[in-house]
Coordinates of C-alpha atoms in Angstrom, one line a residue:
Chain Z
M13 CA 28.1 -36.4 -29.2
S14 CA 29.9 -35.2 -26.7
A15 CA 28.5 -31.4 -27.9
A16 CA 25.2 -31.6 -26.8
T17 CA 26.0 -32.5 -23.2
D18 CA 28.4 -29.9 -22.7
A19 CA 25.0 -27.7 -24.2
S20 CA 22.9 -29.0 -21.3
E21 CA 25.7 -28.0 -18.3
P22 CA 25.1 -25.1 -16.6
I23 CA 28.0 -22.4 -17.6
A24 CA 28.6 -21.4 -14.4
P25 CA 27.3 -24.3 -11.8
P26 CA 27.7 -22.6 -8.0
R27 CA 31.2 -23.8 -7.7
P28 CA 31.8 -26.3 -4.7
G29 CA 33.6 -24.0 -2.9
I30 CA 31.1 -22.0 -1.7
L31 CA 30.0 -22.9 1.6
S32 CA 33.7 -23.0 2.7
R33 CA 34.1 -19.7 1.7
L34 CA 31.2 -18.3 3.2
M35 CA 32.3 -20.0 6.2
R36 CA 35.9 -18.2 6.5
E37 CA 34.1 -14.8 7.0
P38 CA 32.7 -14.3 10.5
G39 CA 29.8 -12.5 10.2
A40 CA 28.6 -14.9 7.5
A41 CA 29.9 -17.9 8.9
I42 CA 27.4 -16.5 12.3
S43 CA 24.4 -15.7 10.1
L44 CA 24.4 -18.8 8.4
I45 CA 24.6 -20.8 11.4
L46 CA 21.7 -18.8 13.6
V47 CA 19.8 -19.2 10.3
V48 CA 19.8 -22.6 10.1
L49 CA 19.0 -22.8 13.8
L50 CA 16.0 -20.0 13.4
V51 CA 15.0 -22.3 10.8
G52 CA 15.4 -25.2 12.9
A53 CA 13.9 -23.7 16.0
A54 CA 10.5 -23.0 13.7
V55 CA 10.6 -26.3 11.6
F56 CA 10.4 -28.5 15.2
A57 CA 8.5 -25.9 17.1
P58 CA 6.4 -28.0 18.1
L59 CA 8.6 -30.8 19.9
L60 CA 10.9 -28.3 21.1
A61 CA 8.4 -25.9 23.2
P62 CA 7.4 -26.9 26.6
T63 CA 4.0 -25.5 26.3
D64 CA 1.1 -25.5 24.1
P65 CA 0.9 -21.8 22.6
Y66 CA -2.6 -21.1 23.8
D67 CA -2.2 -22.5 27.3
N68 CA -2.9 -19.7 29.4
D69 CA -2.4 -19.4 33.0
L70 CA -4.0 -16.5 34.6
A71 CA -1.5 -16.3 38.1
L72 CA 1.6 -16.7 36.2
S73 CA -0.1 -13.1 34.0
M74 CA 2.9 -10.9 32.7
A75 CA 5.5 -13.1 35.2
P76 CA 9.2 -11.8 34.6
P77 CA 11.6 -13.6 32.9
G78 CA 13.5 -16.5 34.8
S79 CA 10.0 -16.1 37.5
D80 CA 8.4 -19.5 37.8
G81 CA 10.9 -21.7 35.9
L82 CA 10.1 -19.4 33.3
L83 CA 12.9 -18.9 31.3
L84 CA 11.8 -15.5 29.3
G85 CA 8.6 -15.2 31.7
A86 CA 5.2 -15.5 30.5
D87 CA 2.6 -12.5 28.5
A88 CA -0.4 -10.9 29.7
Q89 CA -2.5 -13.8 29.7
G90 CA 0.3 -16.0 31.4
R91 CA 1.1 -18.3 28.2
D92 CA 5.0 -19.4 28.1
M93 CA 6.6 -16.7 26.2
I94 CA 9.3 -19.3 25.4
T95 CA 6.5 -21.7 23.8
R96 CA 5.2 -18.5 21.9
L97 CA 8.0 -17.2 20.4
L98 CA 8.5 -20.6 19.0
Y99 CA 5.6 -21.0 17.4
G100 CA 5.6 -17.3 16.5
L101 CA 8.6 -17.5 14.8
R102 CA 6.9 -21.0 13.1
V103 CA 4.1 -18.5 11.6
S104 CA 6.6 -15.2 11.3
L105 CA 9.1 -17.5 9.1
M106 CA 6.4 -19.1 7.1
M107 CA 4.5 -16.5 5.4
G108 CA 8.0 -15.2 4.6
F109 CA 9.0 -18.5 3.0
A110 CA 5.1 -18.5 1.0
A111 CA 5.6 -14.3 0.0
V112 CA 9.1 -15.2 -1.2
A113 CA 8.0 -18.4 -3.2
I114 CA 5.1 -16.9 -4.0
G115 CA 5.9 -13.5 -5.5
G116 CA 9.9 -14.5 -6.5
G117 CA 8.1 -17.3 -8.4
I118 CA 6.1 -15.1 -10.2
G119 CA 8.3 -12.5 -11.0
A120 CA 11.5 -14.6 -11.9
L121 CA 9.0 -15.7 -14.4
L122 CA 8.0 -12.6 -16.3
G123 CA 12.0 -12.1 -15.9
F124 CA 13.0 -15.0 -17.9
L125 CA 9.7 -14.2 -20.1
A126 CA 11.2 -10.4 -20.9
A127 CA 14.6 -11.7 -21.6
F128 CA 13.9 -14.5 -23.5
Y129 CA 11.0 -12.8 -25.7
R130 CA 13.2 -10.2 -25.8
R131 CA 11.4 -8.6 -29.1
W132 CA 7.6 -8.4 -28.4
L133 CA 7.5 -9.2 -24.5
D134 CA 9.9 -6.7 -22.6
G135 CA 8.5 -3.8 -23.1
P136 CA 5.1 -5.0 -21.9
I137 CA 6.6 -6.7 -18.9
M138 CA 9.1 -3.7 -18.2
R139 CA 5.7 -1.6 -18.1
L140 CA 4.1 -3.6 -15.7
V141 CA 7.2 -4.4 -13.3
D142 CA 7.2 0.0 -13.6
I143 CA 3.6 0.5 -12.3
M144 CA 4.0 -2.2 -9.7
L145 CA 7.0 -0.5 -7.7
S146 CA 5.3 2.6 -8.2
F147 CA 3.3 1.5 -4.9
P148 CA 5.6 1.2 -2.0
A149 CA 5.2 -2.3 -0.2
I150 CA 3.6 -0.5 2.7
L151 CA 0.4 1.1 0.2
V152 CA -0.1 -2.9 -1.4
G153 CA -0.4 -4.1 2.2
L154 CA -3.1 -1.3 3.3
A155 CA -4.9 -2.1 0.0
I156 CA -5.0 -5.4 0.4
A157 CA -6.4 -5.4 3.9
A158 CA -8.6 -2.5 3.5
I159 CA -10.2 -5.1 0.6
F160 CA -9.7 -9.1 2.2
G161 CA -9.4 -7.7 5.6
P162 CA -6.8 -8.1 7.9
G163 CA -5.0 -11.3 7.9
I164 CA -3.1 -13.8 7.0
F165 CA -3.3 -14.6 4.1
S166 CA -4.0 -10.3 2.7
V167 CA 0.0 -10.2 4.2
V168 CA 1.4 -13.0 2.4
L169 CA -0.9 -11.5 -0.6
A170 CA 1.0 -8.3 -0.1
L171 CA 4.1 -9.3 0.2
S172 CA 4.2 -11.2 -2.7
V173 CA 3.1 -8.6 -5.2
A174 CA 5.4 -6.8 -3.7
T175 CA 7.9 -9.1 -3.7
V176 CA 7.1 -9.8 -7.7
P177 CA 8.6 -6.2 -9.8
L178 CA 11.7 -6.7 -7.5
M179 CA 12.3 -10.3 -8.5
A180 CA 11.6 -9.4 -12.3
R181 CA 13.7 -6.7 -12.6
I182 CA 16.7 -8.9 -10.7
V183 CA 16.1 -11.9 -13.0
R184 CA 15.8 -10.1 -16.3
G185 CA 19.0 -8.1 -16.0
S186 CA 20.8 -11.7 -15.4
A187 CA 19.1 -13.5 -17.9
M188 CA 19.2 -10.9 -20.7
V189 CA 23.3 -11.5 -20.2
V190 CA 22.9 -15.0 -20.3
M191 CA 21.0 -15.0 -23.6
R192 CA 23.8 -13.3 -25.5
L193 CA 25.7 -16.1 -24.7
D194 CA 26.8 -18.7 -27.6
F195 CA 25.2 -21.9 -25.5
I196 CA 21.2 -20.9 -26.0
E197 CA 22.0 -20.5 -30.0
A198 CA 23.2 -23.4 -29.5
A199 CA 20.9 -25.7 -27.8
R200 CA 18.1 -23.2 -29.8
A201 CA 19.8 -25.0 -33.3
T202 CA 19.4 -28.8 -31.7
G203 CA 15.4 -27.8 -31.8
M204 CA 14.5 -27.5 -28.4
S205 CA 11.4 -26.0 -27.5
D206 CA 10.7 -22.5 -26.2
A207 CA 9.7 -23.6 -22.8
R208 CA 13.0 -26.4 -22.3
L209 CA 15.4 -23.9 -23.4
I210 CA 14.4 -22.1 -20.5
W211 CA 13.9 -24.6 -18.1
R212 CA 17.1 -26.4 -18.8
H213 CA 19.5 -23.2 -20.3
L214 CA 18.4 -20.1 -19.0
A215 CA 16.8 -20.7 -15.2
P216 CA 20.3 -22.9 -14.1
N217 CA 22.8 -19.9 -14.6
C218 CA 20.5 -17.7 -13.3
L219 CA 20.1 -19.6 -10.2
S220 CA 23.0 -17.5 -8.5
A221 CA 21.2 -14.2 -9.0
I222 CA 17.7 -15.9 -7.1
F223 CA 19.1 -17.0 -4.7
V224 CA 21.0 -14.0 -3.1
F225 CA 18.0 -11.8 -3.6
A226 CA 15.9 -14.5 -2.2
T227 CA 17.7 -14.3 0.7
L228 CA 18.1 -10.6 0.7
R229 CA 14.4 -10.1 0.2
F230 CA 13.8 -13.2 3.2
G231 CA 14.7 -10.7 5.7
Q232 CA 12.7 -7.1 4.2
V233 CA 10.0 -9.5 3.8
I234 CA 9.7 -10.6 7.3
L235 CA 10.4 -6.3 8.7
L236 CA 7.2 -6.1 6.4
G237 CA 5.4 -8.8 7.0
S238 CA 6.0 -8.4 11.1
A239 CA 5.1 -4.5 10.7
L240 CA 1.7 -5.6 9.4
S241 CA 0.7 -7.5 11.8
F242 CA 1.9 -5.0 14.2
L243 CA -0.7 -3.0 12.9
G244 CA -2.8 -4.9 13.0
L245 CA -3.4 -6.0 9.2
G246 CA -1.9 -9.1 9.6
A247 CA -1.7 -11.9 11.9
Q248 CA -5.0 -11.8 14.6
P249 CA -4.5 -12.5 18.3
P250 CA -4.5 -15.0 20.0
V251 CA -2.6 -16.3 16.6
P252 CA 1.5 -16.4 17.8
E253 CA 2.9 -13.9 15.7
L254 CA 5.9 -12.2 16.4
G255 CA 4.9 -8.6 15.2
A256 CA 1.1 -9.3 16.4
M257 CA 3.2 -10.7 19.9
A258 CA 4.9 -7.6 20.4
S259 CA 2.1 -5.3 20.0
E260 CA -0.4 -7.4 22.2
G261 CA 3.0 -6.6 24.7
R262 CA 3.2 -2.7 23.6
N263 CA -0.7 -2.8 26.0
F264 CA 1.9 -3.9 28.6
L265 CA 4.8 -1.9 27.9
F266 CA 4.9 0.1 31.7
F267 CA 4.4 -2.6 33.6
A268 CA 5.9 -6.1 31.4
P269 CA 8.2 -4.7 28.6
H270 CA 9.5 -8.5 27.9
I271 CA 6.4 -9.3 26.6
A272 CA 7.3 -6.8 23.6
V273 CA 11.2 -6.3 23.7
V274 CA 11.8 -10.4 23.0
P275 CA 9.6 -10.7 20.0
C276 CA 11.2 -7.4 18.9
V277 CA 14.3 -8.3 19.7
V278 CA 13.7 -11.8 17.7
I279 CA 12.8 -10.2 14.7
F280 CA 16.2 -7.8 14.8
I281 CA 18.1 -10.9 14.7
V282 CA 15.9 -13.1 12.2
V283 CA 16.2 -10.6 10.0
L284 CA 19.9 -9.6 10.8
A285 CA 20.6 -13.0 9.7
F286 CA 19.3 -13.1 6.6
N287 CA 20.6 -9.9 5.4
V288 CA 24.0 -11.1 6.6
L289 CA 23.8 -14.2 4.3
G290 CA 22.6 -12.3 2.0
D291 CA 25.0 -10.2 1.2
A292 CA 27.9 -12.7 1.9
L293 CA 26.4 -14.6 -0.7
R294 CA 26.4 -12.4 -3.1
D295 CA 29.5 -11.1 -3.0
A296 CA 30.6 -14.8 -2.8
L297 CA 28.0 -15.9 -5.9
D298 CA 27.3 -12.7 -7.8
P299 CA 30.1 -9.3 -6.8
R300 CA 27.9 -8.5 -9.8
L301 CA 25.0 -7.7 -7.8
R302 CA 26.7 -5.6 -5.6
V303 CA 24.6 -2.4 -4.9
Chain W
M26 CA 15.6 16.9 -20.4
L27 CA 12.2 17.3 -21.5
R28 CA 11.7 14.4 -23.4
H29 CA 12.4 12.6 -20.2
A30 CA 10.4 14.4 -18.2
L31 CA 7.6 13.9 -20.6
H32 CA 8.7 10.0 -20.3
R33 CA 7.3 9.7 -17.1
L34 CA 4.8 11.6 -17.2
V35 CA 3.0 9.5 -19.6
L36 CA 4.2 6.6 -17.6
A37 CA 2.3 7.9 -14.2
V38 CA -1.0 8.2 -16.3
P39 CA -1.4 4.5 -16.5
V40 CA -0.2 4.1 -12.2
M41 CA -3.2 7.2 -11.1
F42 CA -5.4 5.0 -13.4
G43 CA -4.4 2.3 -11.7
V44 CA -5.3 3.7 -8.3
L45 CA -8.4 5.4 -8.8
L46 CA -9.4 2.4 -9.5
I47 CA -8.1 0.1 -7.1
G48 CA -9.8 2.7 -5.1
F49 CA -13.1 2.6 -7.0
L50 CA -13.1 -1.2 -6.8
L51 CA -12.0 -1.2 -3.0
M52 CA -16.0 0.2 -2.6
Q53 CA -17.4 -3.0 -5.1
V54 CA -16.3 -5.1 -3.1
V55 CA -17.2 -4.0 0.4
P56 CA -20.1 -5.8 2.1
T57 CA -21.9 -2.1 3.1
D58 CA -23.8 -0.8 0.5
P59 CA -23.8 3.1 0.9
A60 CA -26.9 3.5 0.4
T61 CA -28.9 1.0 3.5
V62 CA -26.5 2.9 5.7
R63 CA -26.6 7.1 4.6
A64 CA -30.5 5.9 4.7
G65 CA -30.2 5.0 8.4
P66 CA -31.5 1.4 9.8
S67 CA -35.9 2.8 9.8
A68 CA -35.4 3.6 6.4
T69 CA -37.9 2.1 4.4
P70 CA -36.8 -0.1 0.9
D71 CA -38.3 2.6 -1.2
V72 CA -35.9 5.5 0.8
I73 CA -33.1 3.5 0.3
A74 CA -34.0 2.8 -3.7
E75 CA -34.1 6.7 -4.1
I76 CA -30.8 7.2 -2.2
R77 CA -29.5 4.4 -4.6
A78 CA -30.9 6.7 -7.8
D79 CA -29.4 9.6 -5.7
L80 CA -25.8 8.9 -5.2
G81 CA -26.0 6.8 -8.7
L82 CA -25.3 3.5 -7.9
D83 CA -28.0 2.4 -10.3
E84 CA -25.8 2.8 -12.9
P85 CA -24.0 0.7 -14.9
L86 CA -20.0 0.6 -13.4
Y87 CA -18.4 2.5 -15.8
V88 CA -21.2 5.4 -15.5
Q89 CA -20.4 4.9 -11.8
F90 CA -17.0 5.0 -12.5
S91 CA -17.0 8.4 -14.1
L92 CA -19.0 9.9 -11.2
Y93 CA -16.3 8.6 -8.9
V94 CA -13.8 10.2 -10.6
W95 CA -15.2 13.3 -11.2
R96 CA -16.2 13.8 -7.7
L97 CA -12.8 13.2 -6.8
M98 CA -11.8 15.4 -9.0
H99 CA -13.3 18.3 -6.9
G100 CA -12.5 16.8 -3.6
D101 CA -15.7 14.3 -3.0
L102 CA -14.2 11.8 -1.1
G103 CA -17.5 10.4 0.0
A104 CA -17.4 11.3 4.3
S105 CA -16.5 7.9 7.3
I106 CA -19.4 5.6 8.1
I107 CA -18.2 6.1 11.4
N108 CA -18.7 9.6 11.7
N109 CA -20.0 11.3 9.2
V110 CA -16.9 13.4 9.1
P111 CA -16.1 14.3 4.8
V112 CA -13.2 12.3 5.0
S113 CA -11.4 15.3 3.0
Q114 CA -11.8 17.1 6.1
E115 CA -9.8 14.4 7.9
L116 CA -7.5 14.0 6.0
G117 CA -6.4 17.9 5.4
A118 CA -6.2 17.8 9.4
T119 CA -3.8 15.1 9.1
I120 CA -1.6 15.0 5.8
G121 CA -0.1 18.3 7.8
P122 CA 1.3 15.9 10.6
T123 CA 2.9 13.4 8.6
L124 CA 4.9 16.2 6.5
E125 CA 5.9 17.2 9.2
L126 CA 7.4 14.4 10.8
M127 CA 9.0 13.4 7.4
F128 CA 10.5 16.2 7.0
A129 CA 12.0 16.3 11.0
S130 CA 13.2 12.8 10.6
L131 CA 14.9 13.4 7.2
F132 CA 16.2 16.6 8.9
W133 CA 18.7 15.1 10.4
S134 CA 18.9 11.0 9.2
I135 CA 19.9 12.7 5.6
P136 CA 23.0 14.2 7.0
L137 CA 24.5 12.2 9.0
G138 CA 23.4 9.7 6.5
I139 CA 26.3 11.0 4.1
L140 CA 28.7 11.9 6.2
L141 CA 28.5 8.1 7.8
G142 CA 28.4 6.8 4.1
T143 CA 31.2 9.8 2.9
L144 CA 33.8 8.5 6.3
A145 CA 33.2 4.4 5.2
G146 CA 33.9 5.1 1.5
Y147 CA 37.1 7.0 2.4
W148 CA 38.3 4.6 4.4
R149 CA 37.6 1.9 2.9
G150 CA 38.1 -1.7 4.3
T151 CA 39.8 -0.2 7.5
L152 CA 37.9 -0.7 10.8
I153 CA 36.2 2.5 10.5
D154 CA 34.5 1.3 7.3
R155 CA 33.3 -2.2 8.7
F156 CA 32.4 -0.4 12.1
I157 CA 30.2 2.1 9.9
M158 CA 28.9 -1.2 7.6
A159 CA 28.1 -2.4 10.5
L160 CA 25.9 0.1 12.1
S161 CA 23.9 0.1 8.9
V162 CA 23.1 -3.3 7.8
G163 CA 22.0 -3.2 11.6
G164 CA 19.7 0.1 11.1
V165 CA 17.6 -1.7 7.9
S166 CA 17.1 -5.1 10.4
V167 CA 16.0 -3.4 13.0
P168 CA 12.1 -3.1 13.0
V169 CA 10.8 0.2 13.6
F170 CA 8.3 -0.3 16.6
F171 CA 11.2 -1.6 18.6
L172 CA 13.2 1.6 18.1
G173 CA 9.8 3.3 19.0
L174 CA 9.5 1.4 22.0
V175 CA 12.6 1.4 23.7
L176 CA 12.7 5.1 22.9
I177 CA 9.3 5.2 24.3
W178 CA 10.2 3.3 27.6
F179 CA 13.9 4.9 28.2
V180 CA 13.3 8.2 27.3
G181 CA 9.9 8.9 27.9
F182 CA 8.4 6.6 30.7
Q183 CA 11.9 6.0 32.4
W184 CA 14.3 9.6 32.7
Q185 CA 10.7 11.4 31.6
W186 CA 12.7 13.5 29.0
L187 CA 10.1 13.6 26.6
P188 CA 6.6 13.3 25.6
F189 CA 6.0 10.3 24.2
T190 CA 2.3 10.2 23.2
G191 CA 0.4 12.4 19.9
R192 CA 1.2 15.9 18.6
G193 CA 2.3 18.8 20.8
G194 CA 1.3 21.5 18.7
P195 CA 3.0 23.2 15.5
L196 CA 6.7 23.0 15.8
W197 CA 7.8 26.9 16.2
T198 CA 6.3 25.9 19.4
M199 CA 8.2 24.0 22.6
D200 CA 5.7 22.1 23.0
G201 CA 5.4 20.8 19.4
I202 CA 9.3 20.2 19.2
R203 CA 9.7 18.5 22.1
S204 CA 6.4 16.0 21.2
I205 CA 8.1 15.5 17.5
I206 CA 11.9 14.3 19.1
L207 CA 11.0 10.9 19.7
P208 CA 8.9 9.9 16.5
A209 CA 11.4 12.2 14.4
V210 CA 14.0 10.0 15.9
T211 CA 12.3 6.8 15.4
L212 CA 11.8 7.6 11.7
G213 CA 15.4 8.6 11.2
G214 CA 16.9 6.2 13.0
V215 CA 15.9 3.2 10.3
F216 CA 16.8 6.0 7.2
V217 CA 20.6 6.8 8.8
G218 CA 21.7 3.1 7.5
P219 CA 20.6 3.0 3.5
V220 CA 21.9 6.5 3.6
A221 CA 25.5 5.6 4.5
R222 CA 25.2 2.6 2.7
M223 CA 24.1 4.4 -0.9
T224 CA 26.6 7.0 -0.3
R225 CA 29.2 4.9 0.8
T226 CA 28.9 3.4 -3.3
A227 CA 28.3 6.6 -4.6
V228 CA 31.7 8.0 -3.0
L229 CA 34.0 4.8 -3.7
D230 CA 33.0 5.3 -7.2
V231 CA 34.1 8.6 -7.7
L232 CA 36.4 8.1 -5.8
S233 CA 38.3 6.1 -8.8
A234 CA 37.6 8.2 -11.4
D235 CA 39.8 10.1 -13.5
H236 CA 39.2 13.5 -12.0
V237 CA 39.3 13.0 -8.8
R238 CA 43.0 11.4 -9.3
T239 CA 43.2 14.8 -11.2
A240 CA 42.5 17.1 -8.5
R241 CA 44.9 15.1 -6.6
A242 CA 47.4 15.5 -8.9
K243 CA 47.4 19.0 -8.6
G244 CA 48.0 19.0 -5.0
L245 CA 44.8 19.9 -3.7
T246 CA 44.2 19.0 0.0
E247 CA 42.5 15.5 0.6
T248 CA 39.6 17.8 2.6
L249 CA 39.2 19.8 -0.9
V250 CA 39.6 16.5 -3.0
V251 CA 36.7 14.8 -0.6
R252 CA 34.5 17.9 -0.4
R253 CA 34.6 19.3 -3.8
H254 CA 35.5 17.0 -6.2
A255 CA 34.4 13.8 -4.5
L256 CA 31.0 14.3 -3.0
R257 CA 29.7 17.2 -4.8
N258 CA 29.8 13.9 -8.1
A259 CA 28.3 11.3 -5.2
M260 CA 25.5 13.3 -4.0
V261 CA 23.7 12.5 -7.6
P262 CA 23.2 8.9 -7.3
V263 CA 22.1 9.9 -3.3
I264 CA 19.6 12.3 -4.2
T265 CA 17.7 9.9 -6.1
L266 CA 18.5 6.9 -4.3
I267 CA 16.6 8.7 -1.4
G268 CA 14.4 9.8 -3.8
L269 CA 13.7 5.9 -4.2
Q270 CA 13.4 5.1 -0.6
I271 CA 10.8 7.9 -0.2
G272 CA 8.3 4.1 -0.1
F273 CA 10.8 2.7 2.6
L274 CA 10.5 6.3 4.7
L275 CA 6.5 6.0 4.0
G276 CA 5.9 2.3 5.6
G277 CA 8.4 3.8 8.7
A278 CA 6.0 6.6 9.4
V279 CA 2.8 4.3 9.0
V280 CA 4.1 2.3 11.8
T281 CA 5.8 5.4 13.7
E282 CA 2.6 7.2 13.7
T283 CA 0.3 4.2 15.1
V284 CA 3.4 3.7 18.1
F285 CA 3.4 7.5 19.2
S286 CA 0.1 8.0 18.2
W287 CA 1.2 10.9 15.8
P288 CA -2.4 12.0 14.1
G289 CA -0.7 11.7 10.6
V290 CA -2.4 10.0 7.4
G291 CA -0.6 6.7 8.1
R292 CA -2.5 6.1 11.7
L293 CA -5.7 7.2 10.0
A294 CA -5.2 4.9 7.2
V295 CA -4.6 2.1 9.8
G296 CA -7.6 2.5 11.9
A297 CA -10.4 3.5 9.1
I298 CA -8.8 -0.5 8.1
L299 CA -9.4 -2.4 11.6
S300 CA -12.9 0.0 12.5
S301 CA -13.9 -0.8 8.5
D302 CA -14.7 2.2 7.5
F303 CA -13.8 2.3 3.7
P304 CA -14.7 5.5 2.6
M305 CA -12.0 6.5 4.3
A306 CA -9.8 3.6 4.0
Q307 CA -10.2 4.3 0.0
G308 CA -9.8 7.7 0.5
T309 CA -6.6 7.3 2.9
I310 CA -5.1 5.4 0.4
I311 CA -5.4 7.1 -2.2
V312 CA -4.4 10.3 -1.2
L313 CA -1.3 8.2 0.2
S314 CA -0.8 6.0 -3.2
M315 CA -0.9 10.0 -5.3
G316 CA 1.2 11.8 -3.0
F317 CA 3.6 8.9 -3.3
I318 CA 3.6 8.7 -7.5
V319 CA 3.8 12.7 -7.4
V320 CA 7.3 12.4 -6.1
N321 CA 8.5 10.0 -7.4
L322 CA 8.3 11.9 -10.7
I323 CA 9.7 15.1 -9.2
V324 CA 12.8 13.3 -8.2
D325 CA 13.3 11.1 -11.3
V326 CA 13.0 14.7 -13.2
L327 CA 15.0 16.1 -10.7
Y328 CA 17.6 13.7 -11.4
A329 CA 17.1 13.7 -15.0
A330 CA 18.0 18.0 -14.3
L331 CA 21.3 16.8 -12.0
D332 CA 23.1 14.4 -14.5
P333 CA 22.8 15.0 -18.0
R334 CA 24.1 11.3 -19.0
V335 CA 20.3 10.0 -18.0
R336 CA 19.0 11.9 -20.1
A337 CA 20.1 10.5 -22.7
A338 CA 19.2 6.8 -21.3

């Protein structure tokens, strides 16, 4: 039956021209290339890094960039900065990815449920979201670090918790619009289960909103996570993590500024790339989300 | 209006309860037993048991919770397990500097952000707009500590213009003003971008409104149209959005205080967590959360007072 197959198609599939439209905007193109390069560098860090991130040579302590064949110098323990940066990027991006995936996943599910069971779940879920939004991310981070102790686990948990209400709001708004469309009613009439209806018809039509927000959120999460690590509440030395590296470098700021500055610059580039890309994606995919 | 305020107040009650509960649970999961700590290393089990009964630690949890809330209401937040100083005393000494830093940051960043946002919105699509928006995206992408370290290195260390550690004194003294400049520039620096962005959006909205067209049609000068008719109306969403960004400001403040050794609540909280000083960590987190909730409540009510359309919603 052609009506049934039509109903199972998302009404607004991501148009094939998204990538080419993105590449036309210089800012978006550069940020997309940067994101691909950064993620690639993080994924292939073990192959790209010249040495081991924990290998130290005290003779090279605080070697400035360019000396002894070390392009970006060495840190206070005499560890190669490039290696540390590649691994640091890996750890930072993984923390961010985990937080957005976990927090965003739970948030999206809450958003779907609120929109789908509007009559009896919307109220309670949105109250919960309001309550969660009453805590700024930094307080969530402090409280979780106090309870579970500083560490990567605490940071990922805190960033996930802080992401849940934001994603839930975005997805609920997007799903509410979809729920009013005729094809949902049509699919329901075919006797589909609720779970299947949400998964097959509601979720695909909210994907662009989820994707745009996840990209923007990724930048914020990286920034927040690095701040928590900088404070000493996240990744603990000697684990290479960009915020923790900046914090270590802070002690040697006046002797070897590159130790602190280089990881800071990398964090800035990562966050900037994701922010610009997120903005461009929003404009291309879903102009309604423009704030 | 009153209904809206009441509604927000009712919503704040479970939130505050949640804060207290989290604070209470924090003390339950920590590995140290307050009675053992208070009794000292040479105490016999009998003495410890006596102190336990004294502190109410042998009561069921819900009794302990009420006891804890009761003490909290009377300003008793316990004492540091490191130096035995009452938590309330430490908080009293650090709240002032934190508020000082926040105000000093907002004092310059909000006007600058509003100015930049208005210029960008008015000259939408021009090079000015693009430049200001690029600046704004850069501003929200830069780590606060990066900005702080760069300022310390150049202004404090290389040029030796300004001090960069600690608080020099109250704001009415020269030392006080000199020492707050770098932290305030750092914290305000990450706030200009969001304010400019929000102002631009609000100004764009208002500029296309009917009443602005009317103002233009009756021959008002452009400056008057923007200042009196556009900006004034754009201020309502901007003020609320600034209120909503207080959490962001708080996060920046914690980092800024750490970078500049500014003696504020944020630095106290981080120090307490790092040294496992649980009563101090608990007290600082509760006070920061409560302060944040109250500020949000005020902003919410203020918003309704400024914009009649919100009250109906």
